């Protein structure tokens, strides 16, 4: 019993030493991945507003609000953080890593995943060109978990190889995966932003309907940034809606008549 306890203590100490040794590498990886996550979020946001012909909006709003418009950075940061602190190669015994089922799945993902991801990303492009916007968004949402799986699997292969656990691992496919991942971190948010904007431009979109003071036109609320709100008419001519900035105090959620806001059959005094 005592020998088993001593063995467990030694294993725990060995695992702790490995974590300490790998700590700086983990932080560098997290910093790099966080930057990639924010860049992907930036691509999504810019593509979204560009589809509205309103890239100028991003020059007027604070950077914190700018990044808050995209869920992509948060998703990627949470995922990368989870992978970095739970990777099996840092916490398990060295002799059990390459025989684990999870590692075999990672090898298969790196071997076949890049080609599958490239093929999957070509479908939304075709669907978007044929004006099947909702279907294109669906395929892009499917591509996101595949991209994350490929990223986690590639990271695991690199960690196993450079931790001297298995020198026989061929990294040629892993480098190919890195190239595909880099391209996908741009293509996925760019296409997703463009297609989601096209969906939001429709008069049946989920964007809120709003009204302006002394203006009977129905508008859609594109973006709200502190005291300046950005709206576009629900019906318009051309490919891009005319987005304009208005003061928040001039916006109501019901049509204004005689100083009152009419919404759902109830009069609400303007300004309340």
PDB file of C-alpha atoms in Angstrom:
ATOM      1  CA  UNK A   1       0.000   0.000   0.000  1.00  0.00           C
ATOM      2  CA  UNK A   2       2.774   2.381   0.926  1.00  0.00           C
ATOM      3  CA  UNK A   3       4.618   1.655  -2.333  1.00  0.00           C
ATOM      4  CA  UNK A   4       1.445   2.405  -4.305  1.00  0.00           C
ATOM      5  CA  UNK A   5       1.004   5.668  -2.422  1.00  0.00           C
ATOM      6  CA  UNK A   6       4.619   6.627  -3.097  1.00  0.00           C
ATOM      7  CA  UNK A   7       4.146   5.805  -6.760  1.00  0.00           C
ATOM      8  CA  UNK A   8       1.050   8.024  -6.988  1.00  0.00           C
ATOM      9  CA  UNK A   9       2.899  10.856  -5.250  1.00  0.00           C
ATOM     10  CA  UNK A  10       5.810  10.571  -7.676  1.00  0.00           C
ATOM     11  CA  UNK A  11       3.449  10.564 -10.657  1.00  0.00           C
ATOM     12  CA  UNK A  12       1.673  13.632  -9.309  1.00  0.00           C
ATOM     13  CA  UNK A  13       5.004  15.414  -8.875  1.00  0.00           C
ATOM     14  CA  UNK A  14       6.080  14.428 -12.389  1.00  0.00           C
ATOM     15  CA  UNK A  15       2.824  15.753 -13.837  1.00  0.00           C
ATOM     16  CA  UNK A  16       3.212  18.991 -11.857  1.00  0.00           C
ATOM     17  CA  UNK A  17       6.753  19.431 -13.190  1.00  0.00           C
ATOM     18  CA  UNK A  18       5.538  18.910 -16.749  1.00  0.00           C
ATOM     19  CA  UNK A  19       2.804  21.492 -16.264  1.00  0.00           C
ATOM     20  CA  UNK A  20       5.315  23.995 -14.897  1.00  0.00           C
ATOM     21  CA  UNK A  21       7.690  23.327 -17.776  1.00  0.00           C
ATOM     22  CA  UNK A  22       4.932  23.665 -20.352  1.00  0.00           C
ATOM     23  CA  UNK A  23       3.362  26.717 -18.676  1.00  0.00           C
ATOM     24  CA  UNK A  24       5.178  29.394 -20.717  1.00  0.00           C
ATOM     25  CA  UNK A  25       4.386  27.543 -23.947  1.00  0.00           C
ATOM     26  CA  UNK A  26       0.733  27.324 -22.973  1.00  0.00           C
ATOM     27  CA  UNK A  27       0.569  31.062 -22.257  1.00  0.00           C
ATOM     28  CA  UNK A  28       2.266  31.872 -25.578  1.00  0.00           C
ATOM     29  CA  UNK A  29      -0.183  29.588 -27.373  1.00  0.00           C
ATOM     30  CA  UNK A  30      -3.128  31.198 -25.588  1.00  0.00           C
ATOM     31  CA  UNK A  31      -1.880  34.683 -26.474  1.00  0.00           C
ATOM     32  CA  UNK A  32      -1.478  33.709 -30.125  1.00  0.00           C
ATOM     33  CA  UNK A  33      -4.858  32.024 -30.279  1.00  0.00           C
ATOM     34  CA  UNK A  34      -6.555  34.953 -28.558  1.00  0.00           C
ATOM     35  CA  UNK A  35      -5.146  37.238 -31.234  1.00  0.00           C
ATOM     36  CA  UNK A  36      -6.408  34.882 -33.939  1.00  0.00           C
ATOM     37  CA  UNK A  37      -9.824  34.822 -32.286  1.00  0.00           C
ATOM     38  CA  UNK A  38     -10.107  38.614 -32.257  1.00  0.00           C
ATOM     39  CA  UNK A  39      -8.927  38.841 -35.851  1.00  0.00           C
ATOM     40  CA  UNK A  40     -11.607  36.349 -36.874  1.00  0.00           C
ATOM     41  CA  UNK A  41     -14.200  38.365 -34.984  1.00  0.00           C
ATOM     42  CA  UNK A  42     -12.999  41.499 -36.719  1.00  0.00           C
ATOM     43  CA  UNK A  43     -13.343  39.800 -40.110  1.00  0.00           C
ATOM     44  CA  UNK A  44     -16.914  38.766 -39.260  1.00  0.00           C
ATOM     45  CA  UNK A  45     -17.935  42.243 -38.112  1.00  0.00           C
ATOM     46  CA  UNK A  46     -16.358  44.021 -41.074  1.00  0.00           C
ATOM     47  CA  UNK A  47     -17.902  41.589 -43.542  1.00  0.00           C
ATOM     48  CA  UNK A  48     -21.301  42.076 -41.918  1.00  0.00           C
ATOM     49  CA  UNK A  49     -21.234  45.872 -42.114  1.00  0.00           C
ATOM     50  CA  UNK A  50     -19.611  45.853 -45.570  1.00  0.00           C
ATOM     51  CA  UNK A  51     -22.580  43.877 -46.888  1.00  0.00           C
ATOM     52  CA  UNK A  52     -24.755  46.788 -45.721  1.00  0.00           C
ATOM     53  CA  UNK A  53     -22.396  49.276 -47.384  1.00  0.00           C
ATOM     54  CA  UNK A  54     -21.796  50.701 -43.911  1.00  0.00           C
ATOM     55  CA  UNK A  55     -18.134  50.002 -43.119  1.00  0.00           C
ATOM     56  CA  UNK A  56     -17.927  53.637 -42.031  1.00  0.00           C
ATOM     57  CA  UNK A  57     -19.917  52.722 -38.916  1.00  0.00           C
ATOM     58  CA  UNK A  58     -16.910  50.866 -37.500  1.00  0.00           C
ATOM     59  CA  UNK A  59     -14.813  54.039 -37.688  1.00  0.00           C
ATOM     60  CA  UNK A  60     -17.257  55.864 -35.426  1.00  0.00           C
ATOM     61  CA  UNK A  61     -17.682  53.383 -32.570  1.00  0.00           C
ATOM     62  CA  UNK A  62     -15.287  52.477 -29.712  1.00  0.00           C
ATOM     63  CA  UNK A  63     -13.244  49.340 -30.237  1.00  0.00           C
ATOM     64  CA  UNK A  64     -14.853  47.631 -27.216  1.00  0.00           C
ATOM     65  CA  UNK A  65     -18.301  47.989 -28.805  1.00  0.00           C
ATOM     66  CA  UNK A  66     -16.825  46.939 -32.132  1.00  0.00           C
ATOM     67  CA  UNK A  67     -15.682  43.565 -30.789  1.00  0.00           C
ATOM     68  CA  UNK A  68     -18.835  43.063 -28.737  1.00  0.00           C
ATOM     69  CA  UNK A  69     -20.808  42.704 -31.967  1.00  0.00           C
ATOM     70  CA  UNK A  70     -19.241  39.305 -32.690  1.00  0.00           C
ATOM     71  CA  UNK A  71     -19.542  36.082 -30.677  1.00  0.00           C
ATOM     72  CA  UNK A  72     -16.658  34.495 -32.581  1.00  0.00           C
ATOM     73  CA  UNK A  73     -13.800  35.773 -30.345  1.00  0.00           C
ATOM     74  CA  UNK A  74     -15.520  34.535 -27.189  1.00  0.00           C
ATOM     75  CA  UNK A  75     -16.213  31.130 -28.736  1.00  0.00           C
ATOM     76  CA  UNK A  76     -12.645  30.672 -29.958  1.00  0.00           C
ATOM     77  CA  UNK A  77     -11.032  31.972 -26.767  1.00  0.00           C
ATOM     78  CA  UNK A  78     -13.096  29.623 -24.603  1.00  0.00           C
ATOM     79  CA  UNK A  79     -12.311  26.699 -26.875  1.00  0.00           C
ATOM     80  CA  UNK A  80      -8.594  27.415 -27.149  1.00  0.00           C
ATOM     81  CA  UNK A  81      -8.371  27.938 -23.398  1.00  0.00           C
ATOM     82  CA  UNK A  82     -10.105  24.630 -22.760  1.00  0.00           C
ATOM     83  CA  UNK A  83      -7.788  22.785 -25.135  1.00  0.00           C
ATOM     84  CA  UNK A  84      -4.656  24.406 -23.708  1.00  0.00           C
ATOM     85  CA  UNK A  85      -5.366  23.520 -20.074  1.00  0.00           C
ATOM     86  CA  UNK A  86      -6.869  20.053 -20.573  1.00  0.00           C
ATOM     87  CA  UNK A  87      -4.631  18.581 -23.258  1.00  0.00           C
ATOM     88  CA  UNK A  88      -3.921  14.959 -22.380  1.00  0.00           C
ATOM     89  CA  UNK A  89      -0.263  15.196 -23.307  1.00  0.00           C
ATOM     90  CA  UNK A  90       0.344  17.565 -20.405  1.00  0.00           C
ATOM     91  CA  UNK A  91      -1.425  15.657 -17.659  1.00  0.00           C
ATOM     92  CA  UNK A  92      -1.305  11.949 -18.511  1.00  0.00           C
ATOM     93  CA  UNK A  93       1.493   9.460 -18.281  1.00  0.00           C
ATOM     94  CA  UNK A  94       3.741   9.647 -21.340  1.00  0.00           C
ATOM     95  CA  UNK A  95       3.291   5.975 -22.103  1.00  0.00           C
ATOM     96  CA  UNK A  96      -0.487   6.181 -22.491  1.00  0.00           C
ATOM     97  CA  UNK A  97      -0.863   9.130 -24.857  1.00  0.00           C
ATOM     98  CA  UNK A  98      -0.396   7.629 -28.305  1.00  0.00           C
ATOM     99  CA  UNK A  99      -2.448   4.526 -27.495  1.00  0.00           C
ATOM    100  CA  UNK A 100      -5.450   6.484 -26.248  1.00  0.00           C
ATOM    101  CA  UNK A 101      -8.612   6.481 -28.356  1.00  0.00           C
ATOM    102  CA  UNK A 102      -8.737  10.270 -28.299  1.00  0.00           C
ATOM    103  CA  UNK A 103      -5.270  10.524 -29.800  1.00  0.00           C
ATOM    104  CA  UNK A 104      -6.177   8.086 -32.583  1.00  0.00           C
ATOM    105  CA  UNK A 105      -9.207  10.266 -33.345  1.00  0.00           C
ATOM    106  CA  UNK A 106      -6.916  13.304 -33.467  1.00  0.00           C
ATOM    107  CA  UNK A 107      -4.624  11.557 -35.969  1.00  0.00           C
ATOM    108  CA  UNK A 108      -7.588  10.646 -38.183  1.00  0.00           C
ATOM    109  CA  UNK A 109      -8.942  14.209 -37.960  1.00  0.00           C
ATOM    110  CA  UNK A 110      -5.611  15.687 -39.061  1.00  0.00           C
ATOM    111  CA  UNK A 111      -5.286  13.156 -41.859  1.00  0.00           C
ATOM    112  CA  UNK A 112      -8.714  13.637 -43.422  1.00  0.00           C
ATOM    113  CA  UNK A 113     -10.114  16.788 -41.833  1.00  0.00           C
ATOM    114  CA  UNK A 114      -8.420  19.432 -44.032  1.00  0.00           C
ATOM    115  CA  UNK A 115      -9.869  17.993 -47.253  1.00  0.00           C
ATOM    116  CA  UNK A 116     -13.321  17.618 -45.739  1.00  0.00           C
ATOM    117  CA  UNK A 117     -13.225  21.181 -44.400  1.00  0.00           C
ATOM    118  CA  UNK A 118     -12.150  22.617 -47.765  1.00  0.00           C
ATOM    119  CA  UNK A 119     -14.997  20.761 -49.479  1.00  0.00           C
ATOM    120  CA  UNK A 120     -17.477  21.886 -46.838  1.00  0.00           C
ATOM    121  CA  UNK A 121     -16.461  25.547 -47.213  1.00  0.00           C
ATOM    122  CA  UNK A 122     -16.937  25.459 -50.979  1.00  0.00           C
ATOM    123  CA  UNK A 123     -20.632  24.611 -50.584  1.00  0.00           C
ATOM    124  CA  UNK A 124     -21.700  27.887 -48.869  1.00  0.00           C
ATOM    125  CA  UNK A 125     -20.010  29.862 -51.634  1.00  0.00           C
ATOM    126  CA  UNK A 126     -22.154  28.092 -54.232  1.00  0.00           C
ATOM    127  CA  UNK A 127     -25.319  28.373 -52.149  1.00  0.00           C
ATOM    128  CA  UNK A 128     -24.719  32.073 -51.550  1.00  0.00           C
ATOM    129  CA  UNK A 129     -24.274  32.665 -55.281  1.00  0.00           C
ATOM    130  CA  UNK A 130     -27.593  30.899 -55.874  1.00  0.00           C
ATOM    131  CA  UNK A 131     -29.214  33.115 -53.207  1.00  0.00           C
ATOM    132  CA  UNK A 132     -29.833  30.262 -50.743  1.00  0.00           C
ATOM    133  CA  UNK A 133     -28.626  32.384 -47.855  1.00  0.00           C
ATOM    134  CA  UNK A 134     -30.123  30.400 -44.962  1.00  0.00           C
ATOM    135  CA  UNK A 135     -28.688  27.136 -46.283  1.00  0.00           C
ATOM    136  CA  UNK A 136     -25.263  28.763 -46.688  1.00  0.00           C
ATOM    137  CA  UNK A 137     -25.369  29.909 -43.065  1.00  0.00           C
ATOM    138  CA  UNK A 138     -26.303  26.385 -41.983  1.00  0.00           C
ATOM    139  CA  UNK A 139     -23.272  24.870 -43.708  1.00  0.00           C
ATOM    140  CA  UNK A 140     -21.000  27.525 -42.210  1.00  0.00           C
ATOM    141  CA  UNK A 141     -22.298  26.750 -38.720  1.00  0.00           C
ATOM    142  CA  UNK A 142     -21.539  23.070 -39.359  1.00  0.00           C
ATOM    143  CA  UNK A 143     -18.013  24.026 -40.484  1.00  0.00           C
ATOM    144  CA  UNK A 144     -17.270  25.730 -37.142  1.00  0.00           C
ATOM    145  CA  UNK A 145     -17.180  22.557 -34.958  1.00  0.00           C
ATOM    146  CA  UNK A 146     -15.179  20.784 -37.669  1.00  0.00           C
ATOM    147  CA  UNK A 147     -12.682  23.655 -37.668  1.00  0.00           C
ATOM    148  CA  UNK A 148     -12.408  23.503 -33.877  1.00  0.00           C
ATOM    149  CA  UNK A 149     -11.914  19.728 -33.921  1.00  0.00           C
ATOM    150  CA  UNK A 150      -9.204  20.049 -36.558  1.00  0.00           C
ATOM    151  CA  UNK A 151      -7.487  22.785 -34.570  1.00  0.00           C
ATOM    152  CA  UNK A 152      -7.526  20.761 -31.334  1.00  0.00           C
ATOM    153  CA  UNK A 153      -6.273  17.630 -33.092  1.00  0.00           C
ATOM    154  CA  UNK A 154      -3.447  19.484 -34.817  1.00  0.00           C
ATOM    155  CA  UNK A 155      -2.382  21.095 -31.553  1.00  0.00           C
ATOM    156  CA  UNK A 156      -2.318  17.692 -29.880  1.00  0.00           C
ATOM    157  CA  UNK A 157      -0.085  16.200 -32.564  1.00  0.00           C
ATOM    158  CA  UNK A 158       2.372  19.081 -32.230  1.00  0.00           C
ATOM    159  CA  UNK A 159       2.466  18.760 -28.442  1.00  0.00           C
ATOM    160  CA  UNK A 160       3.043  14.994 -28.598  1.00  0.00           C
ATOM    161  CA  UNK A 161       5.751  15.341 -31.222  1.00  0.00           C
ATOM    162  CA  UNK A 162       7.711  18.184 -29.633  1.00  0.00           C
ATOM    163  CA  UNK A 163       7.374  16.735 -26.132  1.00  0.00           C
ATOM    164  CA  UNK A 164       9.495  13.792 -27.366  1.00  0.00           C
ATOM    165  CA  UNK A 165       6.664  11.395 -26.602  1.00  0.00           C
ATOM    166  CA  UNK A 166       6.742   9.895 -30.092  1.00  0.00           C
ATOM    167  CA  UNK A 167       9.459  10.971 -32.506  1.00  0.00           C
ATOM    168  CA  UNK A 168       7.908   8.887 -35.260  1.00  0.00           C
ATOM    169  CA  UNK A 169       4.912  11.174 -35.783  1.00  0.00           C
ATOM    170  CA  UNK A 170       4.772  12.627 -39.297  1.00  0.00           C
ATOM    171  CA  UNK A 171       3.900  16.333 -39.068  1.00  0.00           C
ATOM    172  CA  UNK A 172       3.463  16.942 -42.803  1.00  0.00           C
ATOM    173  CA  UNK A 173      -0.334  16.594 -42.517  1.00  0.00           C
ATOM    174  CA  UNK A 174      -0.300  18.746 -39.397  1.00  0.00           C
ATOM    175  CA  UNK A 175       1.370  21.579 -41.310  1.00  0.00           C
ATOM    176  CA  UNK A 176      -1.256  21.194 -44.031  1.00  0.00           C
ATOM    177  CA  UNK A 177      -3.928  21.405 -41.322  1.00  0.00           C
ATOM    178  CA  UNK A 178      -2.376  24.624 -40.019  1.00  0.00           C
ATOM    179  CA  UNK A 179      -2.586  26.167 -43.488  1.00  0.00           C
ATOM    180  CA  UNK A 180      -6.232  25.131 -43.874  1.00  0.00           C
ATOM    181  CA  UNK A 181      -7.077  26.332 -40.344  1.00  0.00           C
ATOM    182  CA  UNK A 182      -5.473  29.725 -41.042  1.00  0.00           C
ATOM    183  CA  UNK A 183      -7.481  30.116 -44.240  1.00  0.00           C
ATOM    184  CA  UNK A 184     -10.688  28.901 -42.572  1.00  0.00           C
ATOM    185  CA  UNK A 185     -10.316  31.385 -39.694  1.00  0.00           C
ATOM    186  CA  UNK A 186     -10.740  34.073 -42.365  1.00  0.00           C
ATOM    187  CA  UNK A 187     -13.139  32.392 -44.808  1.00  0.00           C
ATOM    188  CA  UNK A 188     -15.696  31.162 -42.252  1.00  0.00           C
ATOM    189  CA  UNK A 189     -16.278  34.499 -40.432  1.00  0.00           C
ATOM    190  CA  UNK A 190     -16.118  36.454 -43.715  1.00  0.00           C
ATOM    191  CA  UNK A 191     -18.775  34.319 -45.404  1.00  0.00           C
ATOM    192  CA  UNK A 192     -20.826  34.070 -42.223  1.00  0.00           C
ATOM    193  CA  UNK A 193     -20.846  37.857 -41.775  1.00  0.00           C
ATOM    194  CA  UNK A 194     -21.793  38.498 -45.404  1.00  0.00           C
ATOM    195  CA  UNK A 195     -24.594  35.931 -45.490  1.00  0.00           C
ATOM    196  CA  UNK A 196     -25.984  36.934 -42.105  1.00  0.00           C
ATOM    197  CA  UNK A 197     -26.110  40.537 -43.294  1.00  0.00           C
ATOM    198  CA  UNK A 198     -28.027  39.481 -46.383  1.00  0.00           C
ATOM    199  CA  UNK A 199     -30.488  37.669 -44.148  1.00  0.00           C
ATOM    200  CA  UNK A 200     -30.871  40.725 -41.890  1.00  0.00           C
ATOM    201  CA  UNK A 201     -31.518  42.991 -44.874  1.00  0.00           C
ATOM    202  CA  UNK A 202     -34.812  41.244 -45.551  1.00  0.00           C
ATOM    203  CA  UNK A 203     -37.945  42.907 -44.179  1.00  0.00           C
ATOM    204  CA  UNK A 204     -38.776  39.684 -42.304  1.00  0.00           C
ATOM    205  CA  UNK A 205     -35.456  39.660 -40.442  1.00  0.00           C
ATOM    206  CA  UNK A 206     -35.198  39.516 -36.645  1.00  0.00           C
ATOM    207  CA  UNK A 207     -33.792  43.055 -36.433  1.00  0.00           C
ATOM    208  CA  UNK A 208     -36.016  45.380 -34.413  1.00  0.00           C
ATOM    209  CA  UNK A 209     -38.445  47.672 -36.204  1.00  0.00           C
ATOM    210  CA  UNK A 210     -38.050  51.292 -35.101  1.00  0.00           C
ATOM    211  CA  UNK A 211     -39.408  54.719 -36.021  1.00  0.00           C
ATOM    212  CA  UNK A 212     -37.895  58.171 -36.181  1.00  0.00           C
ATOM    213  CA  UNK A 213     -39.406  61.397 -34.939  1.00  0.00           C
ATOM    214  CA  UNK A 214     -41.691  63.016 -37.544  1.00  0.00           C
ATOM    215  CA  UNK A 215     -41.017  60.210 -40.013  1.00  0.00           C
ATOM    216  CA  UNK A 216     -43.696  57.611 -40.874  1.00  0.00           C
ATOM    217  CA  UNK A 217     -41.142  55.254 -42.470  1.00  0.00           C
ATOM    218  CA  UNK A 218     -40.495  51.951 -40.736  1.00  0.00           C
ATOM    219  CA  UNK A 219     -36.784  51.338 -40.087  1.00  0.00           C
ATOM    220  CA  UNK A 220     -34.678  48.407 -38.950  1.00  0.00           C
ATOM    221  CA  UNK A 221     -32.221  48.928 -36.096  1.00  0.00           C
ATOM    222  CA  UNK A 222     -28.841  47.797 -37.412  1.00  0.00           C
ATOM    223  CA  UNK A 223     -26.624  48.832 -34.520  1.00  0.00           C
ATOM    224  CA  UNK A 224     -26.816  50.861 -31.325  1.00  0.00           C
ATOM    225  CA  UNK A 225     -23.709  52.575 -29.951  1.00  0.00           C
ATOM    226  CA  UNK A 226     -24.365  54.741 -26.898  1.00  0.00           C
ATOM    227  CA  UNK A 227     -26.146  57.913 -28.082  1.00  0.00           C
ATOM    228  CA  UNK A 228     -25.884  57.163 -31.824  1.00  0.00           C
ATOM    229  CA  UNK A 229     -28.061  54.510 -33.402  1.00  0.00           C
ATOM    230  CA  UNK A 230     -27.753  53.224 -36.954  1.00  0.00           C
ATOM    231  CA  UNK A 231     -30.897  52.400 -38.892  1.00  0.00           C
ATOM    232  CA  UNK A 232     -32.039  51.618 -42.429  1.00  0.00           C
ATOM    233  CA  UNK A 233     -35.512  51.664 -44.026  1.00  0.00           C
ATOM    234  CA  UNK A 234     -37.352  48.375 -44.090  1.00  0.00           C
ATOM    235  CA  UNK A 235     -37.980  48.841 -47.814  1.00  0.00           C
ATOM    236  CA  UNK A 236     -35.422  50.317 -50.151  1.00  0.00           C
ATOM    237  CA  UNK A 237     -34.182  50.181 -53.729  1.00  0.00           C
ATOM    238  CA  UNK A 238     -30.860  48.750 -54.876  1.00  0.00           C
ATOM    239  CA  UNK A 239     -28.657  46.048 -53.420  1.00  0.00           C
ATOM    240  CA  UNK A 240     -27.617  47.855 -50.232  1.00  0.00           C
ATOM    241  CA  UNK A 241     -29.916  49.640 -47.754  1.00  0.00           C
ATOM    242  CA  UNK A 242     -29.176  53.314 -47.025  1.00  0.00           C
ATOM    243  CA  UNK A 243     -27.850  53.140 -43.465  1.00  0.00           C
ATOM    244  CA  UNK A 244     -27.837  56.392 -41.508  1.00  0.00           C
ATOM    245  CA  UNK A 245     -26.846  57.483 -38.008  1.00  0.00           C
ATOM    246  CA  UNK A 246     -29.473  59.122 -35.804  1.00  0.00           C
ATOM    247  CA  UNK A 247     -29.630  60.314 -32.225  1.00  0.00           C
ATOM    248  CA  UNK A 248     -30.959  57.716 -29.810  1.00  0.00           C
ATOM    249  CA  UNK A 249     -33.489  60.227 -28.505  1.00  0.00           C
ATOM    250  CA  UNK A 250     -35.076  60.419 -31.975  1.00  0.00           C
ATOM    251  CA  UNK A 251     -35.784  56.684 -32.080  1.00  0.00           C
ATOM    252  CA  UNK A 252     -38.922  55.007 -30.811  1.00  0.00           C
ATOM    253  CA  UNK A 253     -40.317  51.508 -31.099  1.00  0.00           C
ATOM    254  CA  UNK A 254     -43.751  52.701 -32.149  1.00  0.00           C
ATOM    255  CA  UNK A 255     -45.004  55.164 -34.752  1.00  0.00           C
ATOM    256  CA  UNK A 256     -45.100  58.692 -33.313  1.00  0.00           C
ATOM    257  CA  UNK A 257     -48.347  60.642 -33.706  1.00  0.00           C
ATOM    258  CA  UNK A 258     -49.216  63.894 -31.945  1.00  0.00           C
ATOM    259  CA  UNK A 259     -46.314  63.607 -29.526  1.00  0.00           C
ATOM    260  CA  UNK A 260     -47.136  60.040 -28.481  1.00  0.00           C
ATOM    261  CA  UNK A 261     -45.606  56.721 -29.498  1.00  0.00           C
ATOM    262  CA  UNK A 262     -48.204  54.237 -30.716  1.00  0.00           C
ATOM    263  CA  UNK A 263     -47.176  50.635 -30.161  1.00  0.00           C
ATOM    264  CA  UNK A 264     -49.396  47.539 -30.114  1.00  0.00           C
ATOM    265  CA  UNK A 265     -52.488  49.722 -29.720  1.00  0.00           C
ATOM    266  CA  UNK A 266     -51.217  51.510 -26.582  1.00  0.00           C
ATOM    267  CA  UNK A 267     -50.195  55.143 -26.402  1.00  0.00           C
ATOM    268  CA  UNK A 268     -46.870  55.741 -24.682  1.00  0.00           C
ATOM    269  CA  UNK A 269     -45.878  59.388 -24.077  1.00  0.00           C
ATOM    270  CA  UNK A 270     -42.762  60.230 -26.056  1.00  0.00           C
ATOM    271  CA  UNK A 271     -39.594  60.114 -23.999  1.00  0.00           C
ATOM    272  CA  UNK A 272     -40.910  57.634 -21.414  1.00  0.00           C
TER     273      UNK A 272
END
